[in-house]
Coordinates of C-alpha atoms (C1' of nucleotides) in Angstrom, one line a residue:
Chain A
M17 CA -35.1 -44.6 -158.6
P18 CA -34.2 -41.1 -158.3
Q19 CA -30.5 -40.9 -158.4
A20 CA -28.8 -37.6 -157.5
S21 CA -26.1 -36.7 -159.9
P22 CA -23.1 -34.3 -159.5
N23 CA -24.6 -30.9 -159.6
A24 CA -22.6 -28.2 -158.0
A25 CA -19.4 -29.0 -160.3
G26 CA -21.4 -29.4 -163.5
R27 CA -23.5 -26.7 -164.9
L28 CA -26.7 -27.3 -166.1
P29 CA -28.8 -24.7 -167.9
D30 CA -31.6 -24.5 -165.6
A31 CA -29.9 -24.1 -162.3
S32 CA -31.8 -25.2 -159.0
P33 CA -31.9 -22.7 -156.1
W34 CA -30.3 -25.5 -154.1
D35 CA -27.1 -25.4 -156.4
G36 CA -24.3 -23.6 -154.7
I37 CA -26.1 -23.8 -151.3
A38 CA -22.8 -25.3 -149.9
E39 CA -20.8 -22.3 -151.2
R40 CA -23.4 -19.8 -149.8
L41 CA -23.3 -21.4 -146.3
R42 CA -19.5 -21.3 -146.2
A43 CA -19.6 -17.7 -147.5
S44 CA -21.5 -16.9 -144.4
G45 CA -19.1 -18.6 -142.2
L46 CA -21.4 -21.6 -141.8
R47 CA -20.6 -25.2 -142.8
W48 CA -21.5 -27.8 -145.2
T49 CA -21.9 -31.1 -143.3
P50 CA -23.0 -34.6 -144.2
Q51 CA -26.2 -34.1 -142.2
R52 CA -27.1 -30.8 -144.0
R53 CA -26.4 -32.5 -147.3
T54 CA -28.9 -35.4 -146.5
L55 CA -31.6 -32.9 -145.6
V56 CA -31.1 -30.8 -148.7
D57 CA -31.1 -34.0 -150.7
V58 CA -34.5 -34.8 -149.5
L59 CA -35.9 -31.5 -149.7
R60 CA -34.6 -31.2 -153.5
E61 CA -36.9 -33.8 -154.5
H62 CA -39.7 -32.8 -152.4
E63 CA -41.2 -29.5 -153.2
G64 CA -44.5 -28.3 -151.8
H65 CA -45.7 -28.9 -148.2
V66 CA -44.0 -31.1 -145.9
T67 CA -44.1 -31.6 -142.0
A68 CA -41.2 -31.6 -140.1
T69 CA -41.7 -35.1 -138.9
E70 CA -42.0 -36.3 -142.5
L71 CA -38.6 -34.7 -143.3
I72 CA -37.0 -36.4 -140.3
A73 CA -38.4 -39.7 -141.5
R74 CA -37.3 -39.3 -145.1
C75 CA -33.7 -38.2 -143.7
R76 CA -33.5 -41.2 -141.5
E77 CA -34.2 -43.4 -144.8
R78 CA -31.1 -42.2 -146.1
D79 CA -29.1 -41.8 -143.0
Q80 CA -30.1 -43.9 -140.0
T81 CA -28.3 -41.7 -137.5
T82 CA -30.4 -38.7 -138.3
T83 CA -31.5 -36.9 -135.1
P84 CA -34.5 -34.5 -134.9
S85 CA -32.7 -31.7 -133.4
T86 CA -30.2 -31.5 -136.2
V87 CA -33.0 -31.3 -138.7
Y88 CA -34.9 -28.7 -136.9
R89 CA -31.7 -26.5 -136.6
T90 CA -30.7 -27.1 -140.2
L91 CA -34.3 -26.1 -141.3
D92 CA -33.9 -22.9 -139.1
V93 CA -30.8 -22.1 -141.2
L94 CA -32.3 -22.8 -144.5
E95 CA -35.1 -20.7 -143.6
D96 CA -32.6 -17.8 -143.0
F97 CA -31.5 -18.4 -146.7
G98 CA -34.9 -18.3 -148.0
L99 CA -34.9 -21.8 -149.1
V100 CA -37.8 -23.1 -146.9
K101 CA -40.6 -21.3 -145.1
H102 CA -42.4 -22.7 -141.9
G103 CA -45.6 -22.2 -140.8
H104 CA -48.0 -24.0 -138.5
G105 CA -50.5 -26.6 -139.8
P106 CA -54.0 -27.6 -138.5
G107 CA -52.9 -29.2 -135.2
G108 CA -50.3 -26.3 -134.6
R109 CA -47.6 -28.6 -136.0
E110 CA -44.5 -27.4 -137.9
E111 CA -45.1 -27.4 -141.7
Y112 CA -42.4 -26.5 -144.2
H113 CA -43.0 -25.0 -147.6
V114 CA -40.1 -25.7 -149.9
L115 CA -38.7 -23.2 -152.3
P116 CA -41.4 -20.6 -151.9
D117 CA -41.3 -19.1 -155.5
Q118 CA -43.6 -16.5 -154.3
V119 CA -44.8 -15.6 -150.7
H120 CA -48.2 -17.1 -150.2
G121 CA -50.4 -18.3 -147.3
H122 CA -52.3 -21.6 -147.0
L123 CA -55.9 -22.8 -146.6
H124 CA -56.7 -25.9 -144.6
C125 CA -59.9 -27.8 -144.9
M126 CA -60.9 -28.8 -141.3
A127 CA -63.3 -31.6 -142.9
C128 CA -61.1 -33.4 -145.5
G129 CA -57.6 -32.2 -144.3
A130 CA -56.6 -30.9 -147.7
T131 CA -54.3 -27.9 -148.1
W132 CA -54.6 -25.1 -150.7
E133 CA -52.4 -22.2 -151.5
I134 CA -53.9 -18.7 -151.4
R135 CA -53.6 -17.2 -154.8
P136 CA -51.5 -14.1 -155.0
E137 CA -54.4 -11.7 -155.8
T138 CA -56.4 -13.0 -152.9
G139 CA -53.4 -12.8 -150.6
A140 CA -52.9 -9.3 -151.6
A141 CA -56.3 -8.4 -150.6
I142 CA -55.9 -9.8 -147.2
V143 CA -52.8 -8.0 -146.8
D144 CA -54.4 -4.7 -147.9
A145 CA -57.4 -5.3 -145.7
L146 CA -55.0 -5.5 -142.6
A147 CA -52.8 -2.8 -143.6
A148 CA -55.9 -0.5 -143.8
D149 CA -57.2 -1.8 -140.4
L150 CA -54.3 -1.5 -138.2
G151 CA -51.4 -0.7 -140.3
F152 CA -50.3 -4.1 -139.9
A153 CA -47.6 -5.7 -142.4
V154 CA -48.7 -9.1 -142.6
D155 CA -46.3 -12.0 -143.2
L156 CA -48.4 -13.9 -145.6
S157 CA -45.9 -16.9 -145.6
H158 CA -46.7 -17.7 -142.2
V159 CA -50.4 -17.7 -142.5
T160 CA -52.7 -20.8 -142.4
I161 CA -56.4 -20.4 -142.4
S162 CA -58.7 -23.0 -141.4
G163 CA -62.1 -23.6 -142.6
R164 CA -64.1 -25.8 -145.0
C165 CA -63.3 -26.1 -148.7
R166 CA -66.0 -25.8 -151.5
V167 CA -66.5 -29.6 -151.4
C168 CA -66.9 -30.1 -147.7
R169 CA -68.8 -26.9 -146.6
D170 CA -72.3 -28.2 -147.4
Chain B
M146 CA -48.3 -3.5 -124.9
P147 CA -51.7 -2.8 -126.7
Q148 CA -54.0 -5.8 -125.5
A149 CA -57.5 -5.6 -126.9
S150 CA -60.2 -6.2 -124.7
P151 CA -63.7 -5.3 -126.0
N152 CA -66.0 -5.6 -123.1
A153 CA -63.6 -4.1 -120.5
A154 CA -65.9 -1.4 -119.9
G155 CA -69.1 -1.7 -117.9
R156 CA -69.3 -5.2 -116.5
L157 CA -72.4 -6.1 -115.0
P158 CA -71.7 -8.3 -111.8
D159 CA -74.6 -10.7 -112.1
A160 CA -75.1 -11.2 -115.9
S161 CA -72.1 -13.3 -116.7
P162 CA -72.3 -16.0 -119.5
W163 CA -70.7 -18.4 -117.1
D164 CA -73.9 -18.3 -114.8
G165 CA -75.7 -21.4 -115.3
I166 CA -73.0 -23.3 -116.9
A167 CA -73.3 -26.1 -114.6
E168 CA -77.0 -26.4 -115.4
R169 CA -76.2 -26.2 -119.0
L170 CA -73.7 -29.1 -118.9
R171 CA -76.1 -31.1 -117.0
A172 CA -78.8 -30.5 -119.5
S173 CA -76.4 -32.1 -122.1
G174 CA -75.8 -35.2 -120.1
L175 CA -72.3 -33.7 -118.8
R176 CA -71.4 -33.3 -115.4
W177 CA -70.2 -30.4 -113.1
T178 CA -67.1 -31.5 -111.1
P179 CA -64.8 -29.6 -108.8
Q180 CA -62.0 -29.7 -111.4
R181 CA -64.5 -28.0 -114.0
R182 CA -65.5 -25.5 -111.3
T183 CA -61.9 -24.7 -110.7
L184 CA -61.2 -23.8 -114.4
V185 CA -64.4 -22.0 -114.9
D186 CA -63.5 -19.9 -111.7
V187 CA -60.1 -19.2 -113.4
L188 CA -61.5 -18.4 -116.7
R189 CA -64.2 -16.1 -115.1
E190 CA -61.6 -13.7 -113.8
H191 CA -59.4 -13.8 -116.8
E192 CA -61.0 -12.6 -120.1
G193 CA -59.0 -12.1 -123.2
H194 CA -56.2 -14.4 -124.4
V195 CA -54.7 -17.0 -122.4
T196 CA -52.3 -19.9 -123.2
A197 CA -53.3 -23.4 -122.1
T198 CA -50.0 -23.7 -119.8
E199 CA -51.0 -20.2 -118.1
L200 CA -54.5 -21.6 -117.4
I201 CA -53.0 -24.8 -116.0
A202 CA -50.8 -22.9 -113.8
R203 CA -53.6 -20.7 -112.5
C204 CA -55.7 -23.7 -111.7
R205 CA -52.9 -25.2 -109.8
E206 CA -52.9 -22.1 -107.6
R207 CA -56.3 -23.0 -106.5
D208 CA -56.2 -26.9 -106.6
Q209 CA -52.6 -28.3 -106.2
T210 CA -53.9 -31.5 -107.7
T211 CA -54.9 -30.1 -111.2
T212 CA -53.7 -32.4 -114.1
P213 CA -53.0 -30.9 -117.4
S214 CA -55.1 -33.6 -119.3
T215 CA -58.2 -32.7 -117.3
V216 CA -57.8 -29.1 -118.2
Y217 CA -57.3 -29.7 -121.9
R218 CA -60.3 -32.0 -121.9
T219 CA -62.4 -29.6 -119.9
L220 CA -61.4 -26.7 -122.4
D221 CA -62.5 -29.0 -125.2
V222 CA -66.0 -29.2 -123.7
L223 CA -66.1 -25.5 -122.9
E224 CA -65.2 -24.7 -126.6
D225 CA -68.3 -27.0 -127.6
F226 CA -70.5 -24.6 -125.5
G227 CA -68.9 -21.6 -127.2
L228 CA -67.5 -20.1 -123.9
V229 CA -63.9 -20.4 -125.3
K230 CA -62.3 -20.5 -128.7
H231 CA -58.9 -21.9 -129.3
G232 CA -56.3 -21.0 -131.9
H233 CA -52.6 -21.4 -132.3
G234 CA -50.4 -18.6 -131.2
P235 CA -47.1 -17.6 -132.6
G236 CA -45.0 -20.6 -131.7
G237 CA -47.9 -22.9 -132.6
R238 CA -48.9 -23.2 -129.0
E239 CA -52.4 -23.4 -127.9
E240 CA -54.1 -20.1 -127.1
Y241 CA -57.4 -19.6 -125.7
H242 CA -59.6 -16.8 -126.2
V243 CA -62.2 -16.3 -123.4
L244 CA -65.9 -15.4 -124.0
P245 CA -65.6 -14.6 -127.6
D246 CA -68.2 -11.8 -128.1
Q247 CA -68.1 -12.3 -131.9
V248 CA -66.0 -14.5 -134.0
H249 CA -62.7 -12.8 -134.8
G250 CA -59.4 -13.6 -135.8
H251 CA -56.1 -12.5 -134.3
L252 CA -53.2 -10.7 -135.4
H253 CA -49.8 -11.4 -133.8
C254 CA -46.7 -8.9 -134.1
M255 CA -43.5 -11.1 -134.5
A256 CA -41.4 -7.9 -133.3
C257 CA -43.1 -6.9 -130.1
G258 CA -45.3 -10.0 -129.5
A259 CA -48.4 -8.1 -128.8
T260 CA -51.9 -9.5 -130.2
W261 CA -54.9 -7.7 -131.6
E262 CA -58.0 -8.7 -132.8
I263 CA -59.1 -8.4 -136.4
R264 CA -62.1 -6.1 -136.6
P265 CA -65.3 -7.6 -138.0
E266 CA -65.4 -5.5 -141.0
T267 CA -61.8 -6.4 -141.9
G268 CA -62.5 -10.1 -140.9
A269 CA -65.3 -10.1 -143.4
A270 CA -63.2 -8.9 -146.1
I271 CA -60.8 -11.8 -145.6
V272 CA -63.7 -14.1 -145.6
D273 CA -65.3 -12.7 -148.8
A274 CA -61.8 -12.9 -150.5
L275 CA -61.5 -16.5 -149.8
A276 CA -65.0 -17.3 -150.6
A277 CA -64.3 -15.7 -154.0
D278 CA -61.1 -17.5 -154.5
L279 CA -61.7 -21.2 -153.8
G280 CA -65.2 -21.1 -152.4
F281 CA -63.7 -21.6 -149.0
A282 CA -65.6 -21.0 -145.8
V283 CA -63.2 -19.6 -143.5
D284 CA -63.5 -20.3 -139.8
L285 CA -62.2 -17.0 -138.6
S286 CA -62.1 -17.8 -135.1
H287 CA -59.2 -20.1 -135.7
V288 CA -57.1 -17.8 -137.5
T289 CA -53.9 -16.0 -136.2
I290 CA -51.9 -14.0 -138.7
S291 CA -48.4 -13.1 -138.1
G292 CA -46.5 -9.9 -139.2
R293 CA -45.5 -6.7 -137.9
C294 CA -47.5 -3.9 -136.3
R295 CA -47.6 -0.3 -137.3
V296 CA -45.1 0.5 -134.6
C297 CA -42.6 -2.3 -135.4
R298 CA -42.8 -2.5 -139.1
D299 CA -40.3 0.5 -139.8
Chain C
dC81 C1' -81.4 -42.5 -99.4
dA82 C1' -79.3 -46.1 -102.2
dT83 C1' -78.2 -47.6 -106.7
dG84 C1' -76.3 -48.2 -111.4
dC85 C1' -75.0 -46.1 -115.7
dT86 C1' -71.4 -43.8 -117.6
dA87 C1' -69.0 -39.1 -117.9
dG88 C1' -65.0 -37.5 -116.0
dT89 C1' -60.5 -38.1 -113.7
dG90 C1' -55.5 -39.2 -113.0
dC91 C1' -51.7 -41.6 -114.3
dA92 C1' -48.6 -43.1 -117.3
dA93 C1' -46.8 -43.5 -122.0
dG94 C1' -46.1 -41.3 -126.3
dT95 C1' -45.4 -37.5 -129.9
dG96 C1' -43.7 -33.2 -131.6
dA97 C1' -40.5 -29.6 -130.8
dT98 C1' -36.8 -27.1 -128.1
dT99 C1' -32.6 -26.3 -125.6
dG100 C1' -28.1 -26.9 -122.8
dC101 C1' -23.8 -28.9 -123.0
dA102 C1' -19.7 -31.7 -124.1
dA103 C1' -17.5 -33.8 -127.8
dT104 C1' -16.9 -33.7 -132.9
dA105 C1' -15.5 -32.2 -137.2
dG106 C1' -15.4 -28.6 -141.1
dC107 C1' -12.6 -25.5 -143.2
dG108 C1' -9.6 -21.5 -143.8
dA109 C1' -4.8 -20.6 -142.6
dA110 C1' -0.2 -21.7 -141.5
Chain D
dT191 C1' -0.5 -31.7 -144.5
dT192 C1' -1.4 -30.1 -140.1
dC193 C1' -3.6 -27.0 -136.7
dG194 C1' -7.0 -24.2 -134.4
dC195 C1' -11.0 -21.9 -134.1
dT196 C1' -15.7 -22.7 -133.6
dA197 C1' -20.0 -24.2 -136.1
dT198 C1' -22.4 -28.2 -135.4
dT199 C1' -23.7 -32.4 -133.8
dG200 C1' -26.0 -35.9 -130.6
dC201 C1' -27.7 -36.8 -126.3
dA202 C1' -30.5 -36.2 -122.8
dA203 C1' -33.5 -33.5 -120.4
dT204 C1' -37.6 -30.6 -120.8
dC205 C1' -41.7 -28.5 -122.4
dA206 C1' -46.4 -28.7 -124.5
dC207 C1' -50.0 -31.4 -125.8
dT208 C1' -52.5 -36.0 -126.4
dT209 C1' -54.2 -40.5 -125.7
dG210 C1' -55.4 -45.3 -123.6
dC211 C1' -57.1 -47.2 -119.7
dA212 C1' -58.7 -48.4 -115.1
dC213 C1' -60.6 -46.4 -111.4
dT214 C1' -63.8 -42.6 -109.3
dA215 C1' -67.6 -40.2 -108.7
dG216 C1' -72.0 -37.1 -110.6
dC217 C1' -76.4 -37.4 -110.9
dA218 C1' -81.0 -39.4 -112.7
dT219 C1' -84.0 -42.7 -111.2
dG220 C1' -86.4 -45.7 -108.2

DNA sequence: CATGCTAGTGCAAGTGATTGCAATAGCGAA
DNA sequence: TTCGCTATTGCAATCACTTGCACTAGCATG
């Protein structure tokens, strides 16, 4: 049972990017509400890729009164703070990537449904190719490319 | 707004890929219905990129009784025949590309909203990069990459 | 031309995501 | 501690898209 312990007050050596989020919000004139705390708690223990729907479900586990609109709006705010990045999954559904340590795109296998991250070097190659083509500045974090993975492409 | 339309020049009045579509459907055990005719009529005079919503609206101009589900289902069929290709636009919405002369991806500028096609050579570079990375076989036709175009990226 | 098989249609319900609006509640200041 | 401004919430309505199901109608065959 993952029990959240007091974080902001105590100072641990390896600080999480989530620490001080409340203060950072307030510093921008925004507010720290129970609903936002719930979502951040969920995100804190769920790094990687998540769909919006999944996040809503997990929030509701903790707080039955969670409403979708609030979650979506809070995710927008957190995206402004760089704590999550959203993209569109296979079916065009919202998909969030938590704590993007570095900007990267995603690969989605149409056959088995798995998702991979595009490695930085490969991503850079794509960015360069498109810059050379039309002078386009790609936002790699928003890219999801479909296809078939090594295993499924036979 | 720069809208890429490859075969805008020199269109031959009688050599349309849409000709004989009825027969091709029948040859596959499928049927040629008034509803399908309406959609094909709309598509025939609307090459380039269109959203599903826009197509539904245009169909309804011609036939008030048009229902969304039928349009979506017919688009699926036409996609099987290679007459349209669907992808997901900026907001994750369905976007159709009519008569894809060659498989290509799309670029979308987050700032001005314009859409470009990725040139074949550039697309090939992307495909190669991802094949080398994870052995991934990219379905280029389904790719939409967001970013900022030359003009907007200042 | 009439018939039967079944692809296709329309409806209605359902899911995911967004938005307008009135009521609520952070939180900085008094 | 109380007050007031306004960010945020929750609801309900709406949009985009999908799906299950009963009925309709293409069209191949006789």
